[in-house]
Coordinates of N, CA and C and ligand atoms in Angstrom, one line a residue:
M8 N -99.7 52.1 118.0 CA -100.7 52.0 116.9 C -100.3 52.8 115.7
K9 N -100.4 52.2 114.6 CA -100.0 52.9 113.3 C -101.1 53.7 112.8
R10 N -100.8 55.0 112.5 CA -101.9 55.8 111.9 C -101.9 55.7 110.4
P11 N -103.1 56.0 109.8 CA -103.1 55.9 108.4 C -102.1 56.8 107.7
G12 N -101.5 56.4 106.7 CA -100.6 57.2 105.9 C -99.2 57.1 106.3
T13 N -98.9 56.6 107.5 CA -97.5 56.6 107.9 C -96.6 55.8 107.0
S14 N -97.1 54.7 106.5 CA -96.2 53.8 105.7 C -95.9 54.5 104.3
R15 N -96.7 55.4 103.8 CA -96.5 56.0 102.5 C -95.4 57.0 102.6
Q16 N -94.9 57.4 103.8 CA -93.9 58.4 103.9 C -92.6 58.0 103.2
A17 N -92.4 56.6 103.0 CA -91.2 56.1 102.4 C -91.0 56.6 101.0
R18 N -92.0 57.1 100.3 CA -91.8 57.6 98.9 C -90.9 58.8 98.8
G19 N -91.0 59.7 99.8 CA -90.2 60.9 99.7 C -88.9 60.8 100.4
V20 N -88.1 61.9 100.4 CA -86.8 61.9 101.0 C -86.8 63.1 102.0
F21 N -86.3 62.8 103.2 CA -86.3 63.9 104.2 C -84.9 64.2 104.5
L22 N -84.5 65.5 104.1 CA -83.1 65.9 104.3 C -83.1 67.1 105.3
T23 N -82.2 67.2 106.2 CA -82.2 68.3 107.1 C -80.8 69.0 107.1
L24 N -80.9 70.3 107.3 CA -79.6 71.1 107.5 C -79.6 71.5 109.0
E25 N -78.4 71.3 109.6 CA -78.3 71.6 111.0 C -77.0 72.4 111.2
G26 N -76.9 73.0 112.3 CA -75.6 73.7 112.7 C -75.9 74.9 113.5
P27 N -74.9 75.4 114.1 CA -75.1 76.6 115.0 C -75.5 77.8 114.3
E28 N -75.8 78.8 115.1 CA -76.2 80.2 114.6 C -75.2 80.6 113.5
G29 N -75.7 81.1 112.4 CA -74.8 81.8 111.4 C -74.0 80.8 110.7
S30 N -74.3 79.5 110.7 CA -73.4 78.6 110.0 C -73.7 78.5 108.5
G31 N -74.9 79.2 108.1 CA -75.2 79.3 106.7 C -76.3 78.3 106.2
K32 N -77.1 77.8 107.2 CA -78.1 76.8 106.8 C -79.2 77.4 105.9
S33 N -79.7 78.6 106.2 CA -80.7 79.2 105.4 C -80.2 79.6 104.0
T34 N -78.9 80.1 103.9 CA -78.3 80.4 102.7 C -78.2 79.1 101.8
Q35 N -77.6 78.1 102.4 CA -77.3 76.9 101.7 C -78.6 76.1 101.3
I36 N -79.6 76.1 102.1 CA -80.8 75.4 101.8 C -81.5 75.9 100.5
A37 N -81.3 77.2 100.3 CA -81.9 77.8 99.1 C -81.1 77.4 97.8
F38 N -79.8 77.4 98.0 CA -78.9 76.9 96.9 C -79.2 75.4 96.6
L39 N -79.3 74.6 97.6 CA -79.5 73.2 97.4 C -80.8 72.9 96.8
G40 N -81.8 73.6 97.2 CA -83.2 73.4 96.7 C -83.2 73.7 95.2
A41 N -82.5 74.8 94.8 CA -82.4 75.2 93.4 C -81.7 74.1 92.6
A42 N -80.6 73.6 93.1 CA -79.8 72.6 92.4 C -80.6 71.3 92.2
L43 N -81.4 70.9 93.3 CA -82.1 69.7 93.2 C -83.3 69.8 92.2
R44 N -83.9 71.0 92.2 CA -85.0 71.3 91.2 C -84.5 71.2 89.8
K45 N -83.2 71.8 89.6 CA -82.6 71.8 88.3 C -82.3 70.3 87.8
A46 N -82.0 69.5 88.8 CA -81.8 68.1 88.5 C -83.1 67.3 88.3
G47 N -84.2 68.0 88.5 CA -85.5 67.3 88.2 C -86.2 66.7 89.4
Y48 N -85.7 67.0 90.6 CA -86.4 66.5 91.8 C -87.5 67.4 92.3
P49 N -88.6 66.9 92.8 CA -89.6 67.7 93.4 C -89.2 68.1 94.8
V50 N -89.1 69.4 95.1 CA -88.5 69.8 96.4 C -89.5 70.8 97.1
V51 N -89.6 70.6 98.4 CA -90.3 71.6 99.2 C -89.3 72.0 100.3
Y52 N -89.4 73.3 100.7 CA -88.6 73.8 101.8 C -89.4 74.0 103.0
T53 N -88.8 73.8 104.2 CA -89.5 74.2 105.4 C -88.4 74.5 106.5
R54 N -88.9 74.9 107.7 CA -87.9 75.2 108.7 C -88.5 74.9 110.1
E55 N -87.6 74.8 111.1 CA -88.0 74.6 112.5 C -87.3 75.6 113.4
P56 N -87.8 76.0 114.5 CA -89.2 75.8 114.8 C -90.1 76.5 113.8
G57 N -91.2 75.9 113.4 CA -92.1 76.6 112.4 C -92.6 75.6 111.4
G58 N -92.9 76.1 110.2 CA -93.4 75.3 109.1 C -94.9 75.1 108.9
T59 N -95.6 75.5 110.0 CA -97.1 75.6 109.9 C -97.5 76.9 110.6
K60 N -98.7 77.3 110.5 CA -99.2 78.6 111.1 C -99.0 78.5 112.6
L61 N -99.4 77.5 113.2 CA -99.3 77.4 114.7 C -97.8 77.2 115.1
A62 N -97.1 76.4 114.4 CA -95.7 76.2 114.7 C -94.9 77.5 114.6
E63 N -95.3 78.4 113.6 CA -94.6 79.7 113.4 C -94.9 80.6 114.6
I64 N -96.1 80.5 115.2 CA -96.5 81.3 116.3 C -95.6 80.9 117.5
I65 N -95.4 79.6 117.7 CA -94.5 79.1 118.7 C -93.1 79.5 118.5
R66 N -92.6 79.6 117.2 CA -91.3 80.1 116.9 C -91.1 81.5 117.4
G67 N -92.1 82.3 117.1 CA -92.1 83.7 117.5 C -91.9 83.8 119.0
T68 N -92.6 83.0 119.8 CA -92.5 83.0 121.2 C -91.1 82.6 121.7
L69 N -90.6 81.6 121.1 CA -89.3 81.0 121.5 C -88.2 82.0 121.2
L70 N -88.3 82.8 120.1 CA -87.1 83.6 119.7 C -87.2 85.0 120.4
S71 N -88.4 85.4 120.8 CA -88.6 86.8 121.3 C -89.0 87.0 122.7
A72 N -89.2 85.8 123.4 CA -89.7 86.0 124.8 C -88.9 86.9 125.6
S73 N -89.5 87.7 126.5 CA -88.7 88.7 127.2 C -88.0 88.1 128.4
S74 N -87.0 88.8 128.8 CA -86.2 88.3 130.0 C -87.0 88.5 131.3
A75 N -88.1 89.3 131.2 CA -88.9 89.5 132.4 C -89.4 88.1 132.9
E76 N -89.7 87.2 132.0 CA -90.2 85.9 132.4 C -89.3 84.8 131.6
P77 N -88.2 84.5 132.1 CA -87.3 83.6 131.4 C -88.0 82.2 131.1
I78 N -87.8 81.7 129.9 CA -88.4 80.4 129.6 C -87.6 79.3 130.3
A79 N -88.2 78.5 131.1 CA -87.5 77.4 131.7 C -87.1 76.3 130.7
P80 N -86.0 75.7 130.9 CA -85.5 74.7 129.9 C -86.5 73.7 129.5
E81 N -87.2 73.2 130.4 CA -88.2 72.1 130.1 C -89.4 72.8 129.2
T82 N -89.7 74.0 129.6 CA -90.8 74.7 128.8 C -90.3 74.9 127.4
E83 N -89.1 75.3 127.3 CA -88.5 75.5 125.9 C -88.6 74.2 125.1
A84 N -88.2 73.1 125.8 CA -88.2 71.8 125.1 C -89.6 71.4 124.6
F85 N -90.6 71.6 125.5 CA -92.0 71.3 125.2 C -92.5 72.1 124.1
L86 N -92.1 73.4 124.1 CA -92.6 74.3 123.0 C -92.0 73.9 121.6
V87 N -90.7 73.6 121.6 CA -90.0 73.1 120.4 C -90.7 71.8 119.9
L88 N -91.0 70.9 120.8 CA -91.5 69.6 120.4 C -93.0 69.8 120.0
A89 N -93.7 70.7 120.7 CA -95.1 70.9 120.3 C -95.2 71.4 118.8
A90 N -94.3 72.4 118.5 CA -94.2 72.9 117.2 C -93.8 71.8 116.2
R91 N -92.9 70.9 116.6 CA -92.4 69.8 115.7 C -93.6 68.9 115.4
S92 N -94.3 68.5 116.4 CA -95.4 67.6 116.3 C -96.4 68.1 115.2
Q93 N -96.7 69.4 115.3 CA -97.7 70.0 114.4 C -97.1 70.0 113.0
H94 N -95.8 70.3 112.9 CA -95.1 70.4 111.6 C -95.0 69.0 110.9
V95 N -94.6 68.0 111.7 CA -94.5 66.7 111.1 C -95.9 66.2 110.6
T96 N -96.9 66.4 111.4 CA -98.2 65.9 111.1 C -98.8 66.6 109.9
H97 N -98.7 67.9 109.9 CA -99.5 68.7 108.9 C -98.6 69.2 107.7
F98 N -97.3 69.0 107.7 CA -96.5 69.5 106.6 C -95.6 68.3 106.1
I99 N -94.7 67.9 107.0 CA -93.6 67.0 106.5 C -94.2 65.6 106.0
R100 N -95.0 65.0 106.9 CA -95.5 63.6 106.4 C -96.3 63.7 105.2
P101 N -97.2 64.7 105.0 CA -98.0 64.8 103.8 C -97.1 65.0 102.6
A102 N -96.0 65.8 102.7 CA -95.1 66.1 101.6 C -94.3 64.8 101.2
L103 N -93.9 64.1 102.2 CA -93.2 62.8 102.0 C -94.1 61.8 101.3
A104 N -95.4 61.8 101.7 CA -96.3 60.9 101.1 C -96.6 61.2 99.6
R105 N -96.4 62.5 99.3 CA -96.5 62.9 97.9 C -95.3 62.6 97.1
G106 N -94.2 62.2 97.7 CA -93.0 61.8 97.0 C -92.0 63.0 96.9
S107 N -92.2 64.0 97.7 CA -91.3 65.2 97.6 C -90.0 64.9 98.4
I108 N -89.0 65.7 98.0 CA -87.8 65.8 98.8 C -88.1 67.0 99.8
V109 N -88.1 66.7 101.0 CA -88.4 67.8 102.0 C -87.0 68.3 102.6
L110 N -86.8 69.5 102.3 CA -85.5 70.2 102.8 C -85.9 71.0 104.1
C111 N -85.4 70.6 105.2 CA -85.8 71.2 106.4 C -84.6 71.9 107.1
D112 N -84.8 73.2 107.4 CA -83.8 74.0 108.1 C -83.9 73.8 109.6
R113 N -83.1 73.0 110.2 CA -83.1 72.5 111.6 C -84.2 71.4 111.8
F114 N -83.9 70.5 112.7 CA -84.9 69.5 113.1 C -84.5 68.9 114.4
A115 N -84.7 67.6 114.6 CA -84.5 67.1 116.0 C -83.0 67.2 116.5
D116 N -82.0 67.2 115.6 CA -80.7 67.3 116.1 C -80.5 68.7 116.8
S117 N -81.2 69.7 116.3 CA -81.1 71.0 117.1 C -81.6 70.9 118.5
T118 N -82.7 70.1 118.7 CA -83.2 69.9 120.0 C -82.2 69.2 120.9
F119 N -81.6 68.2 120.4 CA -80.5 67.5 121.2 C -79.4 68.4 121.5
A120 N -79.0 69.2 120.5 CA -77.8 70.1 120.6 C -78.1 71.3 121.6
Y121 N -79.3 71.9 121.4 CA -79.6 73.2 122.2 C -80.2 72.8 123.5
Q122 N -81.2 72.0 123.5 CA -81.9 71.7 124.8 C -81.1 70.6 125.6
G123 N -80.5 69.7 124.9 CA -79.7 68.7 125.5 C -78.3 69.2 125.9
F124 N -77.4 69.3 125.0 CA -76.0 69.8 125.3 C -76.0 71.2 125.8
G125 N -76.8 72.1 125.2 CA -76.8 73.5 125.6 C -77.4 73.7 127.0
R126 N -78.7 73.3 127.1 CA -79.4 73.5 128.4 C -79.2 72.4 129.4
R127 N -78.5 71.3 129.0 CA -78.2 70.2 129.9 C -79.4 69.4 130.3
L128 N -80.5 69.4 129.5 CA -81.6 68.5 129.8 C -81.2 67.1 129.4
S129 N -81.8 66.1 130.0 CA -81.4 64.7 129.7 C -81.6 64.3 128.2
L130 N -80.6 63.8 127.6 CA -80.7 63.4 126.2 C -81.6 62.3 126.0
S131 N -81.6 61.3 127.0 CA -82.5 60.2 126.8 C -84.0 60.6 126.9
W132 N -84.3 61.5 127.8 CA -85.6 62.1 127.9 C -86.0 62.8 126.6
L133 N -85.1 63.6 126.1 CA -85.4 64.4 124.9 C -85.6 63.4 123.7
Q134 N -84.9 62.3 123.7 CA -85.1 61.3 122.6 C -86.5 60.7 122.7
T135 N -86.9 60.4 123.9 CA -88.2 59.8 124.1 C -89.3 60.8 123.7
A136 N -89.1 62.0 124.2 CA -90.1 63.0 123.9 C -90.2 63.4 122.4
N137 N -89.0 63.4 121.8 CA -88.9 63.7 120.4 C -89.6 62.6 119.6
H138 N -89.4 61.4 120.0 CA -90.0 60.2 119.3 C -91.5 60.3 119.4
A139 N -92.0 60.7 120.5 CA -93.4 60.9 120.7 C -93.9 62.0 119.7
A140 N -93.2 63.1 119.7 CA -93.6 64.3 118.9 C -93.6 64.0 117.4
T141 N -92.7 63.1 117.0 CA -92.5 62.9 115.5 C -93.1 61.5 115.1
R142 N -93.6 60.8 116.1 CA -94.0 59.4 115.9 C -92.9 58.6 115.1
G143 N -91.7 58.9 115.5 CA -90.6 58.1 115.0 C -90.0 58.5 113.7
L144 N -90.4 59.7 113.2 CA -89.9 60.1 111.9 C -88.4 60.6 112.1
L145 N -87.5 60.1 111.3 CA -86.1 60.5 111.3 C -85.7 61.1 109.9
P146 N -84.8 62.0 109.9 CA -84.3 62.4 108.6 C -83.6 61.2 107.9
H147 N -83.7 61.2 106.6 CA -82.9 60.1 105.9 C -81.4 60.6 105.9
F148 N -81.2 61.9 105.8 CA -79.8 62.4 105.6 C -79.7 63.8 106.2
T149 N -78.6 64.1 106.8 CA -78.5 65.4 107.5 C -77.1 66.0 107.2
L150 N -77.1 67.3 106.8 CA -75.8 68.0 106.7 C -75.6 68.9 107.9
L151 N -74.5 68.7 108.5 CA -74.2 69.5 109.7 C -73.2 70.6 109.3
L152 N -73.6 71.8 109.2 CA -72.7 72.9 108.8 C -72.0 73.4 110.1
D153 N -70.7 73.2 110.1 CA -70.0 73.5 111.3 C -69.1 74.7 111.1
V154 N -69.3 75.7 112.0 CA -68.4 76.9 112.1 C -68.0 77.1 113.5
P155 N -66.8 77.8 113.7 CA -66.5 78.2 115.1 C -67.6 79.2 115.6
V156 N -67.8 79.2 116.9 CA -68.9 80.0 117.5 C -68.7 81.5 117.1
S157 N -67.5 82.0 117.2 CA -67.2 83.4 117.0 C -67.6 83.8 115.6
V158 N -67.3 82.9 114.6 CA -67.5 83.2 113.2 C -69.1 83.2 113.0
G159 N -69.8 82.2 113.5 CA -71.2 82.2 113.3 C -71.9 83.4 113.9
L160 N -71.6 83.7 115.1 CA -72.2 84.9 115.8 C -71.9 86.2 115.1
A161 N -70.6 86.3 114.6 CA -70.3 87.6 113.9 C -71.1 87.7 112.6
R162 N -71.3 86.6 111.9 CA -72.1 86.6 110.7 C -73.5 87.0 111.0
R163 N -74.1 86.5 112.1 CA -75.5 86.8 112.5 C -75.6 88.3 112.8
R164 N -74.6 88.8 113.6 CA -74.6 90.2 114.0 C -74.6 91.1 112.8
Q165 N -73.7 90.7 111.8 CA -73.5 91.5 110.6 C -74.8 91.5 109.8
A166 N -75.5 90.3 109.8 CA -76.6 90.2 108.9 C -77.8 90.9 109.4
S167 N -78.1 90.9 110.7 CA -79.3 91.5 111.2 C -79.2 92.6 112.1
G168 N -78.0 92.8 112.6 CA -77.8 93.9 113.6 C -78.2 93.6 115.0
K169 N -79.3 92.8 115.1 CA -79.7 92.5 116.5 C -79.8 91.0 116.6
L170 N -79.6 90.5 117.8 CA -79.6 89.1 118.1 C -80.9 88.6 118.7
N171 N -81.3 87.4 118.4 CA -82.5 86.9 119.1 C -82.2 86.3 120.4
R172 N -83.2 85.8 121.1 CA -83.1 85.3 122.5 C -82.0 84.2 122.6
L173 N -81.9 83.4 121.6 CA -80.9 82.3 121.7 C -79.5 82.8 121.3
D174 N -79.5 83.7 120.3 CA -78.2 84.3 119.9 C -77.5 84.9 121.1
R175 N -78.3 85.5 122.0 CA -77.8 86.2 123.1 C -77.3 85.4 124.3
E176 N -77.4 84.1 124.2 CA -76.9 83.2 125.2 C -75.4 83.3 125.4
S177 N -74.9 82.8 126.5 CA -73.5 82.9 126.7 C -72.6 82.2 125.7
R178 N -71.4 82.6 125.6 CA -70.4 81.9 124.7 C -70.3 80.4 125.1
Q179 N -70.3 80.1 126.4 CA -70.2 78.7 126.8 C -71.4 77.9 126.3
F180 N -72.6 78.5 126.3 CA -73.7 77.8 125.8 C -73.5 77.5 124.3
H181 N -73.1 78.5 123.6 CA -72.9 78.2 122.1 C -71.8 77.2 121.9
M182 N -70.8 77.2 122.7 CA -69.7 76.2 122.6 C -70.3 74.8 122.8
R183 N -71.1 74.7 123.9 CA -71.7 73.4 124.1 C -72.6 72.9 123.0
V184 N -73.3 73.9 122.4 CA -74.2 73.5 121.3 C -73.3 73.0 120.1
R185 N -72.3 73.7 119.8 CA -71.4 73.3 118.6 C -70.8 71.9 118.9
E186 N -70.2 71.8 120.1 CA -69.7 70.5 120.4 C -70.7 69.4 120.4
G187 N -71.9 69.7 120.9 CA -73.0 68.8 120.9 C -73.4 68.3 119.5
F188 N -73.5 69.2 118.5 CA -73.7 68.8 117.1 C -72.6 67.9 116.7
L189 N -71.4 68.2 117.0 CA -70.3 67.3 116.5 C -70.3 66.0 117.1
T190 N -70.7 65.9 118.4 CA -70.9 64.6 119.1 C -72.0 63.8 118.5
L191 N -73.1 64.4 118.2 CA -74.2 63.7 117.5 C -73.7 63.1 116.2
A192 N -72.9 63.9 115.4 CA -72.4 63.5 114.1 C -71.5 62.3 114.3
S193 N -70.7 62.3 115.3 CA -69.7 61.2 115.5 C -70.5 60.0 116.0
R194 N -71.6 60.1 116.6 CA -72.4 58.9 117.0 C -73.2 58.4 115.9
T195 N -73.6 59.2 114.9 CA -74.4 58.7 113.8 C -73.8 59.1 112.4
P196 N -72.6 58.7 112.2 CA -71.9 59.2 111.0 C -72.5 58.8 109.7
R197 N -73.3 57.7 109.6 CA -73.9 57.4 108.4 C -75.0 58.4 108.0
R198 N -75.7 58.9 109.0 CA -76.8 59.8 108.7 C -76.3 61.3 108.6
I199 N -75.4 61.6 109.5 CA -75.0 63.1 109.6 C -73.6 63.3 108.9
K200 N -73.6 64.1 107.9 CA -72.3 64.5 107.2 C -71.9 65.9 107.7
V201 N -70.7 66.0 108.2 CA -70.2 67.3 108.7 C -69.6 68.0 107.5
I202 N -70.0 69.3 107.3 CA -69.5 70.1 106.3 C -68.8 71.3 106.9
N203 N -67.6 71.5 106.5 CA -66.8 72.7 107.0 C -67.4 74.0 106.4
A204 N -68.2 74.7 107.2 CA -68.9 75.9 106.7 C -68.1 77.2 106.9
N205 N -66.9 77.0 107.4 CA -66.0 78.2 107.6 C -65.2 78.5 106.3
R206 N -65.9 78.5 105.2 CA -65.3 78.7 103.9 C -66.3 79.6 103.1
P207 N -65.8 80.2 102.0 CA -66.7 81.0 101.2 C -68.0 80.2 100.8
A208 N -69.1 81.0 100.8 CA -70.4 80.3 100.5 C -70.4 79.5 99.3
H209 N -69.7 79.9 98.2 CA -69.8 79.2 96.9 C -69.0 77.8 97.0
V210 N -68.0 77.8 97.9 CA -67.2 76.6 98.1 C -68.1 75.6 98.9
V211 N -68.8 76.1 99.9 CA -69.6 75.2 100.8 C -70.8 74.7 99.9
R212 N -71.3 75.6 99.0 CA -72.4 75.2 98.2 C -72.0 74.1 97.2
A213 N -70.8 74.2 96.6 CA -70.4 73.1 95.7 C -70.2 71.8 96.4
E214 N -69.7 71.8 97.6 CA -69.5 70.5 98.3 C -70.9 69.9 98.7
I215 N -71.8 70.8 99.2 CA -73.1 70.3 99.6 C -73.8 69.7 98.4
E216 N -73.8 70.3 97.2 CA -74.4 69.8 96.0 C -73.9 68.4 95.6
A217 N -72.5 68.3 95.7 CA -71.9 67.1 95.3 C -72.3 66.0 96.3
V218 N -72.2 66.3 97.5 CA -72.6 65.3 98.6 C -74.0 64.8 98.4
V219 N -74.9 65.8 98.3 CA -76.4 65.4 98.3 C -76.7 64.7 97.0
L220 N -76.2 65.2 95.8 CA -76.5 64.5 94.6 C -75.9 63.1 94.6
G221 N -74.7 63.0 95.1 CA -74.1 61.6 95.2 C -74.9 60.7 96.1
W222 N -75.4 61.2 97.2 CA -76.1 60.4 98.2 C -77.5 60.0 97.5
L223 N -78.1 60.9 96.8 CA -79.4 60.6 96.2 C -79.2 59.5 95.1
G224 N -78.1 59.6 94.3 CA -77.8 58.7 93.3 C -77.6 57.3 93.9
K225 N -76.8 57.2 94.9 CA -76.6 55.9 95.6 C -77.8 55.3 96.1
R226 N -78.7 56.2 96.7 CA -80.0 55.7 97.2 C -80.8 55.1 96.1
R227 N -80.8 55.8 95.0 CA -81.7 55.3 93.9 C -81.2 54.0 93.3
R228 N -79.8 53.9 93.2 CA -79.3 52.6 92.8 C -79.6 51.5 93.7
K229 N -79.7 51.8 95.0 CA -80.0 50.7 96.0 C -81.5 50.4 96.0
G230 N -82.3 51.3 95.2 CA -83.7 51.1 95.2 C -84.5 51.7 96.4
G231 N -83.8 52.7 97.1 CA -84.4 53.3 98.3 C -85.4 54.3 98.0
Ligands
ATP17 N1 -69.9 80.8 103.9 C1 -70.2 82.0 104.3 N2 -69.3 82.9 104.4 C2 -69.6 84.2 104.9 N3 -70.8 84.6 105.2 C3 -71.8 83.7 105.0 C4 -71.6 82.4 104.6 N4 -72.8 81.7 104.5 C5 -73.7 82.6 104.9 N5 -73.2 83.8 105.2 C6 -73.8 85.0 105.7 O1 -74.0 84.8 107.1 C7 -75.2 85.3 107.6 C8 -75.9 84.1 108.3 O2 -76.2 83.1 107.3 P1 -77.5 82.2 107.4 O3 -78.7 83.1 107.7 O4 -77.6 81.4 106.1 O5 -77.1 81.3 108.6 P2 -78.1 80.3 109.4 O6 -77.3 79.1 109.7 O7 -79.4 80.1 108.7 O8 -78.3 81.2 110.8 P3 -79.4 81.0 111.9 O9 -79.0 79.8 112.7 O10 -79.3 82.2 112.7 O11 -80.7 80.8 111.2 C9 -76.0 85.8 106.4 O12 -75.8 87.2 106.3 C10 -75.3 85.1 105.2 O13 -75.3 85.9 104.0
MG18 MG1 -81.3 80.5 109.3

């Protein structure tokens, strides 16, 4: 059943930034938002897990839960998807309906990379559950910021001094996540553009701006 308002989402543009820990998503999303605003686009920022009051509470639980009661992989997936459902319904779809460019720091590809490749939950189950949580909303375009695991974790450590529950996972887990992201990109190359984020931030920034402004221009010419 189609809910009211779903067809109007086509007015906006949904862009996501993905990548492992410390790849520079939060740094680059701020640069990209500023560049798009300067070019005259209406931009809103958001992030996952999070983006609404309830979803941010779920984020806090996901990142800080104590090792006294480890979160089961399925529980983790349901929490991430519960937060996403709330976020899509109360933030992302309304912003798209207003015609905004929604810049989102992580989205469904992180679920497939972390809970699928990382935790080894079934990808087809995650796709079905994600489809239910989002009612089929997909990003129009995704930047995958790729860095070697050791580089990303070293940046995180340097930035905050302490690591969250997911940062503290094993090196093997983080390697599966990184490879998982790259596998997703190779399966959907038209939507996901891989950016080498193991370069100085200003170099990554320039490439991202060129790629996104080029993509938006092409989309406009096609009448999208
Ligand atoms: N290209 C870069 N080179 C070196 N350091 C960087 C680069 N990009 C970001 N950093 C630094 O690395 C740290 C992590 O960056 P950032 O928070 O943007 O990553 P992230 O992908 O959002 O991480 P997380 O997944 O943990 O949210 C920050 O201290 C940031 O200043
Ligand atoms: Mg971040």
